[in-house]
CSV table of C-alpha atoms in Angstrom, one decimal:
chain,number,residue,atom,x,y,z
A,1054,UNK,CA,-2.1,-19.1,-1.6
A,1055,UNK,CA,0.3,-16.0,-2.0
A,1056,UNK,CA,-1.0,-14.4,1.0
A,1057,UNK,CA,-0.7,-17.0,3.5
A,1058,UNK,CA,1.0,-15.3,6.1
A,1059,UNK,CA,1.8,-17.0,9.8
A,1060,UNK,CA,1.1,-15.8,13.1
A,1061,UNK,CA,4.2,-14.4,14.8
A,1062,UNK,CA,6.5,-16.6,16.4
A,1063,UNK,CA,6.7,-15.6,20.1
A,1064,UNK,CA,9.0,-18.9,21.2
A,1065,UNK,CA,12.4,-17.9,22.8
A,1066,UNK,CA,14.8,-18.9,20.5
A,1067,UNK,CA,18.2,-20.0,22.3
A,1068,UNK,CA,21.9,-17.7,21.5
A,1069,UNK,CA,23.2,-20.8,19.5
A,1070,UNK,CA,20.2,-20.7,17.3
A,1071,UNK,CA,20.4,-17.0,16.7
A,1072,UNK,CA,24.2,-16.6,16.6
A,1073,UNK,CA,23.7,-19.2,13.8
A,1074,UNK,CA,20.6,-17.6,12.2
A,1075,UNK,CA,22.7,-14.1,12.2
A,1076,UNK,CA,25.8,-15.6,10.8
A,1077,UNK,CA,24.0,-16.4,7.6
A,1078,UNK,CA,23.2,-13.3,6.4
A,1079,UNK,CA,25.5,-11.4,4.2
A,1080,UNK,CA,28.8,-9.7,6.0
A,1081,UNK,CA,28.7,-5.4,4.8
A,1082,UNK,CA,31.8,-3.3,5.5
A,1083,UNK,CA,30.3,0.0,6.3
A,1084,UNK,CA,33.8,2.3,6.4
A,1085,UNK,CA,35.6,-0.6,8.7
A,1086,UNK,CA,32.1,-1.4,10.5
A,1087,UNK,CA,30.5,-5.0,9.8
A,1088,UNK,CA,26.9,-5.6,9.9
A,1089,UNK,CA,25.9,-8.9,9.1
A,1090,UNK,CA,27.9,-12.3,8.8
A,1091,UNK,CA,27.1,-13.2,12.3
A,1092,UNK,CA,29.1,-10.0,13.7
A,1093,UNK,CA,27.7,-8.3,16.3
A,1094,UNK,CA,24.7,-6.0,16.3
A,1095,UNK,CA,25.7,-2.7,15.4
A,1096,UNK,CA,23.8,0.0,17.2
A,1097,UNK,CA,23.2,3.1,15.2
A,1098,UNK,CA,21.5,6.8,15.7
A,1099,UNK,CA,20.2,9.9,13.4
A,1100,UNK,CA,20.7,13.2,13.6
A,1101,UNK,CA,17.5,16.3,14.3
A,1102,UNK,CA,20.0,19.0,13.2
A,1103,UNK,CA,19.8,20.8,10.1
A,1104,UNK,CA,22.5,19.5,7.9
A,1105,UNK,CA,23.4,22.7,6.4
A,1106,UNK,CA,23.9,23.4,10.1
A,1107,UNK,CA,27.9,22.0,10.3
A,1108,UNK,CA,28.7,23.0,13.7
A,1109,UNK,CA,25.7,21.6,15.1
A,1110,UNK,CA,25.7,18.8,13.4
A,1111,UNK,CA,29.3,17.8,14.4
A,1112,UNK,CA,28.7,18.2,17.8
A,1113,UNK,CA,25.2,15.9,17.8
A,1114,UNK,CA,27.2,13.2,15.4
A,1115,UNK,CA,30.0,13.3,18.0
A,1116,UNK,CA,27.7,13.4,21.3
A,1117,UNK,CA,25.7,10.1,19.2
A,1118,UNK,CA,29.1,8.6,18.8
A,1119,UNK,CA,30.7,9.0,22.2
A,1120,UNK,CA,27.5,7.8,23.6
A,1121,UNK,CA,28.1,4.6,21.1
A,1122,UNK,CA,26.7,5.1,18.1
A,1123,UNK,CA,28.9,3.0,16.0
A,1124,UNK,CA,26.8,4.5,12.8
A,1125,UNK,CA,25.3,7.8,12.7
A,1126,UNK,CA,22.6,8.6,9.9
A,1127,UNK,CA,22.3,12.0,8.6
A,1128,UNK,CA,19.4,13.7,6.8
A,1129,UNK,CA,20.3,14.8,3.2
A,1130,UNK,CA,16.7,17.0,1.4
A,1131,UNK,CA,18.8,20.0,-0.5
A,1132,UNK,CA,21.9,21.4,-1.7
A,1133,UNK,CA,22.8,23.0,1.4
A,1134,UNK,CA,22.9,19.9,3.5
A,1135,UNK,CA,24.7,17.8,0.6
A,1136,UNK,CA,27.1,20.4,0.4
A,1137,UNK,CA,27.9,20.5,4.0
A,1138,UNK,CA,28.7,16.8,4.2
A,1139,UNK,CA,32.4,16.8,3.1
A,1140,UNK,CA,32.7,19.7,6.1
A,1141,UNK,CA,30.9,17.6,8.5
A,1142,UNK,CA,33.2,14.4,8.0
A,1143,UNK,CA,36.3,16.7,7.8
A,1144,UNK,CA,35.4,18.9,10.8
A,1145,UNK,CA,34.8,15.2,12.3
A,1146,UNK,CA,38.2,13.7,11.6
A,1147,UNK,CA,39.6,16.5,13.3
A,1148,UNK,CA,37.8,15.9,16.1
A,1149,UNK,CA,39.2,12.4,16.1
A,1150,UNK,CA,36.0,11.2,15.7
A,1151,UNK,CA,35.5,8.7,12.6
A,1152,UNK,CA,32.2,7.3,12.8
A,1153,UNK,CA,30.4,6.4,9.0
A,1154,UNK,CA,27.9,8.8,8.2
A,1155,UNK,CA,25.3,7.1,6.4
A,1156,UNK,CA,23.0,9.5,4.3
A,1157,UNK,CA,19.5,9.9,4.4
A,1158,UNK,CA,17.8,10.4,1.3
A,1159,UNK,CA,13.9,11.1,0.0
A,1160,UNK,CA,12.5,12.4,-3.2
A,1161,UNK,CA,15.3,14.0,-4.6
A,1162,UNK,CA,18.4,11.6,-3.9
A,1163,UNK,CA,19.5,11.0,-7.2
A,1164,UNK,CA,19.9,14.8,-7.9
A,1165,UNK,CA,21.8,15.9,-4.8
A,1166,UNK,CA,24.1,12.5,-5.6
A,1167,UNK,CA,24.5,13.5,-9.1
A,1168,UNK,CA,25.3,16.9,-8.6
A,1169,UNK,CA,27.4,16.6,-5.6
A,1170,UNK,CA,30.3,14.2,-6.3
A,1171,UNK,CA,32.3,15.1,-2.9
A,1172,UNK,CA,29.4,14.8,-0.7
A,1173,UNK,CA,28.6,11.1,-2.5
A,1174,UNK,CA,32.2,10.4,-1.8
A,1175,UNK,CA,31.9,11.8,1.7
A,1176,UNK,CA,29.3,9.6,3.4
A,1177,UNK,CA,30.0,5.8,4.1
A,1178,UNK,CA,26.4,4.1,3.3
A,1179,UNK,CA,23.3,5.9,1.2
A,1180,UNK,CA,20.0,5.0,2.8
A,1181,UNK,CA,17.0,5.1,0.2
A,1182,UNK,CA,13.3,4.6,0.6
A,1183,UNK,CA,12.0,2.8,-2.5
A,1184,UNK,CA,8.7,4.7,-1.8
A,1185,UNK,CA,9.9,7.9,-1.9
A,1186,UNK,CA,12.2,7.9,-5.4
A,1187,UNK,CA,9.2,8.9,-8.1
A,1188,UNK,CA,6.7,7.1,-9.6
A,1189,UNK,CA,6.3,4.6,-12.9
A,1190,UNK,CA,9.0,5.0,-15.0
A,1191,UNK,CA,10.6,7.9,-13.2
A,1192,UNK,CA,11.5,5.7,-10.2
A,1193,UNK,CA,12.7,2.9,-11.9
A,1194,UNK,CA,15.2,5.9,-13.7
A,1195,UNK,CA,15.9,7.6,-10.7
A,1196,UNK,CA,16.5,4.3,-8.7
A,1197,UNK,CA,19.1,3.3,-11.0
A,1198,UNK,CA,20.7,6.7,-11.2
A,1199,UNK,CA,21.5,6.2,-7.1
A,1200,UNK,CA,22.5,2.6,-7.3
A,1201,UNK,CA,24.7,3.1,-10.1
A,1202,UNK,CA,26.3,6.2,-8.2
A,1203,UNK,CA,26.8,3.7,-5.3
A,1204,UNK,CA,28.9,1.2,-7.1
A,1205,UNK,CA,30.9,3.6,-8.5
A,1206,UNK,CA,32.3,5.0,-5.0
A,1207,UNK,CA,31.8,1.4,-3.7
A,1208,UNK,CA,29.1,2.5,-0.9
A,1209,UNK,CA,26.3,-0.1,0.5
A,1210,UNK,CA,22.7,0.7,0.7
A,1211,UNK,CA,20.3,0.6,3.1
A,1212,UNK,CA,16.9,-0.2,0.8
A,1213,UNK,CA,14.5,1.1,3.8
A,1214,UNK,CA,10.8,0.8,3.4
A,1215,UNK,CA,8.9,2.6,5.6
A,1216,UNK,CA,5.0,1.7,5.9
A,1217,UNK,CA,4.1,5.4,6.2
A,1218,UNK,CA,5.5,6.2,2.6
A,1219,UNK,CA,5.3,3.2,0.9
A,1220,UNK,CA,5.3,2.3,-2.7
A,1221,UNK,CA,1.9,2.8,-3.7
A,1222,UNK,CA,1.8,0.8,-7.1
A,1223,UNK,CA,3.2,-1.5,-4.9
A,1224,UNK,CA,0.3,-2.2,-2.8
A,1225,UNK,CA,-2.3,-1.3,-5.7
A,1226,UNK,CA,-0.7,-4.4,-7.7
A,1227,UNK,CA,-1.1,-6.3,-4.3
A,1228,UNK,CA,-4.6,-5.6,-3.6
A,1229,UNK,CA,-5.6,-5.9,-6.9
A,1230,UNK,CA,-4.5,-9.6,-6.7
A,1231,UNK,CA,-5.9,-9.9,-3.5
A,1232,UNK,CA,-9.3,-9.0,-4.6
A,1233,UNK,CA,-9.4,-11.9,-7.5
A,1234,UNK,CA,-9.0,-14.7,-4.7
A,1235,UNK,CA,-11.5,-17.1,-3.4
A,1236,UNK,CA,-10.2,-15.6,0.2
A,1237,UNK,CA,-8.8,-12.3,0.3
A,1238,UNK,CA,-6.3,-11.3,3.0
A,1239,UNK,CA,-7.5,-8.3,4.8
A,1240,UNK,CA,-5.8,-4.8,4.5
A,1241,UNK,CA,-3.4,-5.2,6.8
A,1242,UNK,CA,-1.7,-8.5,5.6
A,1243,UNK,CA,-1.7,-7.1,2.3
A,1244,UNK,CA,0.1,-4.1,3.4
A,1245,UNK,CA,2.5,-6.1,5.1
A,1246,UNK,CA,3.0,-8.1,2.4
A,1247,UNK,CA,3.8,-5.1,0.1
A,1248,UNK,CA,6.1,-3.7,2.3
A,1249,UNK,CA,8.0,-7.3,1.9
A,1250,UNK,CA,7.8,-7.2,-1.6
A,1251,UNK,CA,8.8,-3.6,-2.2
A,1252,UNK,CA,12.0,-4.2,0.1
A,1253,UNK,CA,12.8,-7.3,-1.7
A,1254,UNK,CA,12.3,-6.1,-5.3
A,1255,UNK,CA,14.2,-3.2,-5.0
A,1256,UNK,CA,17.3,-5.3,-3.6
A,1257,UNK,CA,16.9,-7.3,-6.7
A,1258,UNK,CA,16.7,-5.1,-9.1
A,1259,UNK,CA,20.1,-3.1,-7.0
A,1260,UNK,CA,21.6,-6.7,-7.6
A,1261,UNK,CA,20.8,-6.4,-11.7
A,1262,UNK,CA,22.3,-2.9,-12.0
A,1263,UNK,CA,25.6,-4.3,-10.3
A,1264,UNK,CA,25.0,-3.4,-6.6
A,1265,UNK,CA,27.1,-6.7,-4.5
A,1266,UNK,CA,24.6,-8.2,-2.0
A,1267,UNK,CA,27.4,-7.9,0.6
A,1268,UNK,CA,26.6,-4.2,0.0
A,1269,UNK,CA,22.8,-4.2,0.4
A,1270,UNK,CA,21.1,-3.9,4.1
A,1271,UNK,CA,17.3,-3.9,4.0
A,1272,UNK,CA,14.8,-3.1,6.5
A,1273,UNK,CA,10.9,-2.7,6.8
A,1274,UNK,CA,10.0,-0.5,9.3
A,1275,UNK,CA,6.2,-0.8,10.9
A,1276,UNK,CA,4.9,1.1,13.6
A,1277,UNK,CA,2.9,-2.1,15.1
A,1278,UNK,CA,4.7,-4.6,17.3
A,1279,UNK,CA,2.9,-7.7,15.6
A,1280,UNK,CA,3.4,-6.5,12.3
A,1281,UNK,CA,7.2,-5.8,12.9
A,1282,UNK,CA,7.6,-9.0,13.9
A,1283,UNK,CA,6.0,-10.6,11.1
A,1284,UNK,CA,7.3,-8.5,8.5
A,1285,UNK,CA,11.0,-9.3,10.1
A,1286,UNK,CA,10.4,-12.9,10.5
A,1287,UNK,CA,9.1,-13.5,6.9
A,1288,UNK,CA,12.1,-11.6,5.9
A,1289,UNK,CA,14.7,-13.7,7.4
A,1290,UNK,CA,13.0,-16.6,6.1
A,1291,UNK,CA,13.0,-15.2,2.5
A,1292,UNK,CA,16.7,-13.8,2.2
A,1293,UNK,CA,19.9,-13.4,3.1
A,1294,UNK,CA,20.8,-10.0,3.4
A,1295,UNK,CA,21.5,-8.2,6.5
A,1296,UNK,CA,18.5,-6.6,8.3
A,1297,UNK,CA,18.4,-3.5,10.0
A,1298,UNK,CA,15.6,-3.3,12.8
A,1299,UNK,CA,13.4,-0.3,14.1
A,1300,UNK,CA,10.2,0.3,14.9
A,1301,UNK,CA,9.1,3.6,13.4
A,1302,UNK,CA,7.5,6.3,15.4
A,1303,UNK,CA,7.7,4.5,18.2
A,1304,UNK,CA,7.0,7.8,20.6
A,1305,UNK,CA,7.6,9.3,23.2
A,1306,UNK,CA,9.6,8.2,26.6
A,1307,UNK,CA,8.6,4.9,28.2
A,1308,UNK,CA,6.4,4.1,25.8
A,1309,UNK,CA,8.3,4.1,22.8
A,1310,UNK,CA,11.4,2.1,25.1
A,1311,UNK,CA,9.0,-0.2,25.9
A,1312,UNK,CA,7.4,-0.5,22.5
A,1313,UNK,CA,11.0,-0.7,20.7
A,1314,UNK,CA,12.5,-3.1,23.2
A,1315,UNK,CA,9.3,-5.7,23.1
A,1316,UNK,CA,9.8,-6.0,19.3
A,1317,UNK,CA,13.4,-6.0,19.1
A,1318,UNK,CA,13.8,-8.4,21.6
A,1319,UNK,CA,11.6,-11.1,20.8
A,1320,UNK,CA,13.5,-10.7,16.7
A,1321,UNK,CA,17.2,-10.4,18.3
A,1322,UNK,CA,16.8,-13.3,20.3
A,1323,UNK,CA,15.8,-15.2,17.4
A,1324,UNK,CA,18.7,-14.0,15.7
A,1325,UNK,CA,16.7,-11.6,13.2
A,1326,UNK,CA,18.4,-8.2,13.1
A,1327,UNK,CA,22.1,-7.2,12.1
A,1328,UNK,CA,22.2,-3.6,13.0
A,1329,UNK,CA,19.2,-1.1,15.0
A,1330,UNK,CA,18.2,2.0,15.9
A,1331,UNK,CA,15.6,3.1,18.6
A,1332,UNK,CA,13.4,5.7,17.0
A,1333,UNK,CA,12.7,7.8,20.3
A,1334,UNK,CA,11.0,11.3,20.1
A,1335,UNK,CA,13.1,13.2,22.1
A,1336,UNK,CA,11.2,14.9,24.8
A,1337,UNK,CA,11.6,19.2,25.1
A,1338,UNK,CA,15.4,20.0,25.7
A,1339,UNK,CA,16.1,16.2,26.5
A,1340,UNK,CA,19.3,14.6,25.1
A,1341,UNK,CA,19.5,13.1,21.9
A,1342,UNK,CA,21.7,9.9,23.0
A,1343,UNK,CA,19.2,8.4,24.7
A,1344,UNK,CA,18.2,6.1,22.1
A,1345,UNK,CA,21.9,4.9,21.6
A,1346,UNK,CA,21.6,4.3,25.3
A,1347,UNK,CA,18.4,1.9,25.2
A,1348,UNK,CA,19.8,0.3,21.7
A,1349,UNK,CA,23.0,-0.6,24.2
A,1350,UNK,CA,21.1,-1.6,27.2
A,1351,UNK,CA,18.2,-4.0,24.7
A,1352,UNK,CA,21.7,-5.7,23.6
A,1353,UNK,CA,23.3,-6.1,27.0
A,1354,UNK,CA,20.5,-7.3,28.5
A,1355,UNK,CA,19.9,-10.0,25.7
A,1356,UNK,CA,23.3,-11.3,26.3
A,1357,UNK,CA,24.1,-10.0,22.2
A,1358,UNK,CA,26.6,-7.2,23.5
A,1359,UNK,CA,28.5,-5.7,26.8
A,1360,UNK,CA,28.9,-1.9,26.8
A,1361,UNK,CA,29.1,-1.2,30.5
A,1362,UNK,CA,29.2,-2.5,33.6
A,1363,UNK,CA,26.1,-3.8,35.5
A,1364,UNK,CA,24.6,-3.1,38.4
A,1365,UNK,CA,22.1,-5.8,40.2
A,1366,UNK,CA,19.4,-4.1,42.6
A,1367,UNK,CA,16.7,-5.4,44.2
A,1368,UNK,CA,13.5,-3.2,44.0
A,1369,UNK,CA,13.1,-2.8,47.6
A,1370,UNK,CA,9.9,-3.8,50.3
A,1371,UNK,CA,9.1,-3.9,53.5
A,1372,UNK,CA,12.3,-5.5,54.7
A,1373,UNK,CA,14.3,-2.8,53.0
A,1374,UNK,CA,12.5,0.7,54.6
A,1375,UNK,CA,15.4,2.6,54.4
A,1376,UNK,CA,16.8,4.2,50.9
A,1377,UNK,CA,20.1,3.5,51.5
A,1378,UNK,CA,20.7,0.6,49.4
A,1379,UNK,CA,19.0,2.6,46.4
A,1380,UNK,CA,21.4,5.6,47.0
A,1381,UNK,CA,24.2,3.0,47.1
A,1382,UNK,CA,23.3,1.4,44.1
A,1383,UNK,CA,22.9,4.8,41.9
A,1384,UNK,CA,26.2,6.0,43.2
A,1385,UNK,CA,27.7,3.0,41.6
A,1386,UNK,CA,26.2,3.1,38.8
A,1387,UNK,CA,27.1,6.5,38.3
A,1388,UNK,CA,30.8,5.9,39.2
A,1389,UNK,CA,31.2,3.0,36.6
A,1390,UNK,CA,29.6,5.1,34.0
A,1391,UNK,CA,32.0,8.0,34.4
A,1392,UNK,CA,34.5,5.5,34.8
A,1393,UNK,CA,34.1,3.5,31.8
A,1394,UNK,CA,35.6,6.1,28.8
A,1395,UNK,CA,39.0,5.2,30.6
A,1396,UNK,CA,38.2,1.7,32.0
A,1397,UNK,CA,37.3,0.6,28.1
A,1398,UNK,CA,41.0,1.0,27.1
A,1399,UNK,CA,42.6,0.9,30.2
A,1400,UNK,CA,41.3,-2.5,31.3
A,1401,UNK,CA,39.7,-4.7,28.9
A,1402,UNK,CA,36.9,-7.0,29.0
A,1403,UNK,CA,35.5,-4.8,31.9
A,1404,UNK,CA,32.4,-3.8,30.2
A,1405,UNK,CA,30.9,-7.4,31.1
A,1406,UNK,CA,31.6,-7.1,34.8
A,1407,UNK,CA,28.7,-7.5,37.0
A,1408,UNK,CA,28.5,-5.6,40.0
A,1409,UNK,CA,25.3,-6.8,42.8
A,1410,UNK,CA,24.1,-4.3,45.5
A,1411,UNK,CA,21.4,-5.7,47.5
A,1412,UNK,CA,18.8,-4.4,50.2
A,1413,UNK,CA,18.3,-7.4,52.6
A,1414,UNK,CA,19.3,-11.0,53.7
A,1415,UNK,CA,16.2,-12.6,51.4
A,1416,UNK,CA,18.3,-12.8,48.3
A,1417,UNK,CA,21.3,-10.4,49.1
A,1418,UNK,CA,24.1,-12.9,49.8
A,1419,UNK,CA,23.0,-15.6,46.7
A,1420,UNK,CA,22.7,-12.5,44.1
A,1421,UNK,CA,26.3,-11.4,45.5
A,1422,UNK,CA,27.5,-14.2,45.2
A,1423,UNK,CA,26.4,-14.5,41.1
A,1424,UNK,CA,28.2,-11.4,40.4
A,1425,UNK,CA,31.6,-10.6,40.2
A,1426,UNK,CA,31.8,-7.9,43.5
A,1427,UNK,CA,28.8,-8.0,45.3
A,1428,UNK,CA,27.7,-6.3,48.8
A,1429,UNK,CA,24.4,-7.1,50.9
A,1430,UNK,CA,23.2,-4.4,52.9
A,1431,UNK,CA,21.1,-5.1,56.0
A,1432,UNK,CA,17.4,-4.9,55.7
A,1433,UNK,CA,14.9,-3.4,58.4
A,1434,UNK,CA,15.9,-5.2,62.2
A,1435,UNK,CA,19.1,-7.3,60.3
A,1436,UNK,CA,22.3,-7.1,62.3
A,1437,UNK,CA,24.1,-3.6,60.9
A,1438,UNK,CA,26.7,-5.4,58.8
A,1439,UNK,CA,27.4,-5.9,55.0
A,1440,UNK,CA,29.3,-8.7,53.9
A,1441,UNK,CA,30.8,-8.3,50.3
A,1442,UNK,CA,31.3,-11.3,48.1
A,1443,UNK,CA,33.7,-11.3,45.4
A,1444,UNK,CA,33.3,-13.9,42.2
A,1445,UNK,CA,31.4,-16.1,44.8
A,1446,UNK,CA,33.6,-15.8,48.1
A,1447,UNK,CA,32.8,-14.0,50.8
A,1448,UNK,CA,35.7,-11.5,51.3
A,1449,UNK,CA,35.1,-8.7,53.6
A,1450,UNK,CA,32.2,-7.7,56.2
A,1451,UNK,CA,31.8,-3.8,55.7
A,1452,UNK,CA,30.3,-2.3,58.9
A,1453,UNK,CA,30.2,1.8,59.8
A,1454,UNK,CA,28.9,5.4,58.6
A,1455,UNK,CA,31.0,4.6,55.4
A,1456,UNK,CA,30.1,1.6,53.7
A,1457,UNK,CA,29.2,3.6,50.5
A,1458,UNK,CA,33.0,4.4,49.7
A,1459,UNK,CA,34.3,1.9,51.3
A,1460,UNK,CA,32.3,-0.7,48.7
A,1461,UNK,CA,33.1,1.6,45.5
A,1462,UNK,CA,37.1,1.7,46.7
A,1463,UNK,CA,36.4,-2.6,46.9
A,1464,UNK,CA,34.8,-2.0,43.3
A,1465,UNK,CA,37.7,0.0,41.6
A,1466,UNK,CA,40.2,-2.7,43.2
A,1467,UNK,CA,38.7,-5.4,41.7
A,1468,UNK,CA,38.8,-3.8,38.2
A,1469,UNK,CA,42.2,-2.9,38.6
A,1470,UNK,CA,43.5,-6.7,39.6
A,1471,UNK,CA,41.0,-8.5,37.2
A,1472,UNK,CA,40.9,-6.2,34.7
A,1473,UNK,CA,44.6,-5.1,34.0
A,1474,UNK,CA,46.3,-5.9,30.9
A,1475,UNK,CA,49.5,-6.2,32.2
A,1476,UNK,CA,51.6,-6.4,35.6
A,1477,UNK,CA,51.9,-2.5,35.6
A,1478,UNK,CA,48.3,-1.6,35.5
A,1479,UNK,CA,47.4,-3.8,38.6
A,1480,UNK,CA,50.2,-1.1,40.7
């Protein structure tokens, strides 16, 4: 039956299997950035300036990027913001900062393409929503107009289908067909179904008018967990291009990390998902980067990617009354995040280091010892003492009003003899 669609698969797939799964799918050069081919997930961001805006714009696409956005999306609805573009990147290269701009376009793509041949030059990838490019034989037209404009300046494509504007004939041809069966599918597998098909039929029909598949990325973006996952898993299953993963409008703060990270995660660790962006609202006056941030963190904490190192802390009880290992862990953190813009070219591979700060003697000295620097504080009654462990071996017993610095000097030592690329560094 056409609409047979299986239940989500929820198993943990292992890092062979997805490393295997994700090295399958074709390899895209974005501007010197791979997606695909079994490289690594690529995290990427969007702007909430107005394009036309340049100087605001430059500084949010160089925030997103220093933050580690290694692709930065930009919205492009009128002349003034396609005309800005070619300032944008310049003002950018200036800047020394030479992350691919990838375009976002809606309704009116093929026009501001068409009619501005520097800003088509300007951007790295086009994204385009096969739902939003006209209707009958006018999208089919304008479609091609934006394809064939791609492989002339050689640019990939994001074909993103979006379940809030998609393709309504689409669907209409879908449920139409749905309707004739002996068992129709209910609303909601049709509509994931179209969203499938509408991503998929567009690539194809990219493919006729000349666009490579090594220059196609696709994605399907829901709003539900379960259907994300379905969508994505049918997906993989049915092609081999590279995938980009979101879940749309995911909200607000904790709920839409939490919401993003449980569908991501269960995809990534099957290997589904070549490149991703989480689609945070930004709160009143909050940052922008926090969605790079999270995207880095998900990744890390799969195992996929290392952006920083990590800091092990136990949640605290009633062995651990006093706050002290919680301020000692946050001033670490802190230090190794202010450290790490240096650290990543001054001592490679540090960005994996795992760094343990523990509250008591219940599972202080063992999680010490699985990190590379570890300290365990004393817990409530324990003897005042804190012995720090280094790649398993106890090395030092830290005792005293100044434990904190003490630790975070043992910390910056152990980056500097482990971490140093050559004799000079380690000085």
């Amino acid at each position: 039956m056409f609409f047979n669609i299986s239940a989500p698969d929820f198993s943990h797939g292992t890092m062979n299997q997805a490393s295997q799964q994700s090295s399958q799918r074709h390899s895209v050069d974005i501007a010197g950035v791979t997606v695909g081919g079994g490289a690594p997930v690529v995290v990427q961001s969007m702007t909430n300036t107005d394009t036309a805006d340049i100087v605001a714009t430059v500084a949010q696409v160089k925030l997103l990027h220093e933050s580690g956005s290694e692709l930065v999306r930009v919205t492009v609805n009128n002349d003034a913001a396609a005309r800005a573009l070619p300032y944008i990147v310049e003002q950018l290269a200036e800047q020394d900062c030479h992350v691919p701009l990838v375009g976002d376009f809606h309704f009116n793509g093929h026009k501001l393409l068409a009619q501005h041949d520097a800003s088509a030059r300007a951007l790295a990838k086009f994204r385009i929503n096969p739902g939003n490019v006209g209707h009958g034989k006018k999208r089919d037209r304008q479609f091609s107009d934006m394809i064939e404009i791609a492989c002339r300046y050689d640019k990939p494509v994001r074909i993103g289908v979006n379940w809030g504007s998609l393709d309504q004939q689409v669907l209409a041809g879908l449920l139409t067909r749905n309707a004739n069966l002996a068992d129709p599918a209910s609303l909601q597998a049709v509509t994931r179904q179209a969203v499938i098909e509408s991503a998929l039929s567009s690539a194809a029909f990219a493919e006729d008018i000349g666009l490579g598949a090594d220059r196609i990325v696709i994605s399907c973006k829901m709003s539900r967990i379960p259907d994300l996952i379905e969508v994505y898993q049918s997906l993989a299953k049915r092609c081999q291009y590279a995938l980009h993963l979101g879940l749309t409008e995911a909200g607000m703060g904790d709920p839409g990390v939490v919401a993003s990270s449980a569908a991501l995660a269960i995809l990534l660790n099957q290997g589904i998902g070549d490149t991703i962006r989480i689609s945070l609202t930004p709160e009143p006056g909050a940052s922008r980067e926090r969605e790079v941030k999270v995207a880095q963190q998900l990744l890390q904490s799969l195992g996929l990617r290392s952006f920083t190192p990590s800091v092990t802390a136990c949640p605290g009880c009633g062995r651990t009354t006093s706050e002290y290992f919680q301020v000692l862990a946050q001033q670490i953190q802190q230090e190794l995040d202010s450290s790490m813009p240096t650290w990543k070219h001054q001592y490679p591979g540090v960005e994996s280091m795992k760094v343990a700060v523990m509250g008591c003697v219940v599972n202080g000295p063992g999680e010490s010892k699985h990190a590379n620097i570890g300290i365990s504080l004393p817990g409530t009654g324990e003897q005042p003492v804190a012995p720090v462990y280094q790649d398993g071996e106890k090395t030092v017993t830290l005792k005293g009003d100044n434990i904190a610095q003490e630790f975070i000097g043992l910390v910056k030592n152990y980056v500097k003899t482990h971490y140093a690329t050559n004799q000079g560094d380690a000085g």
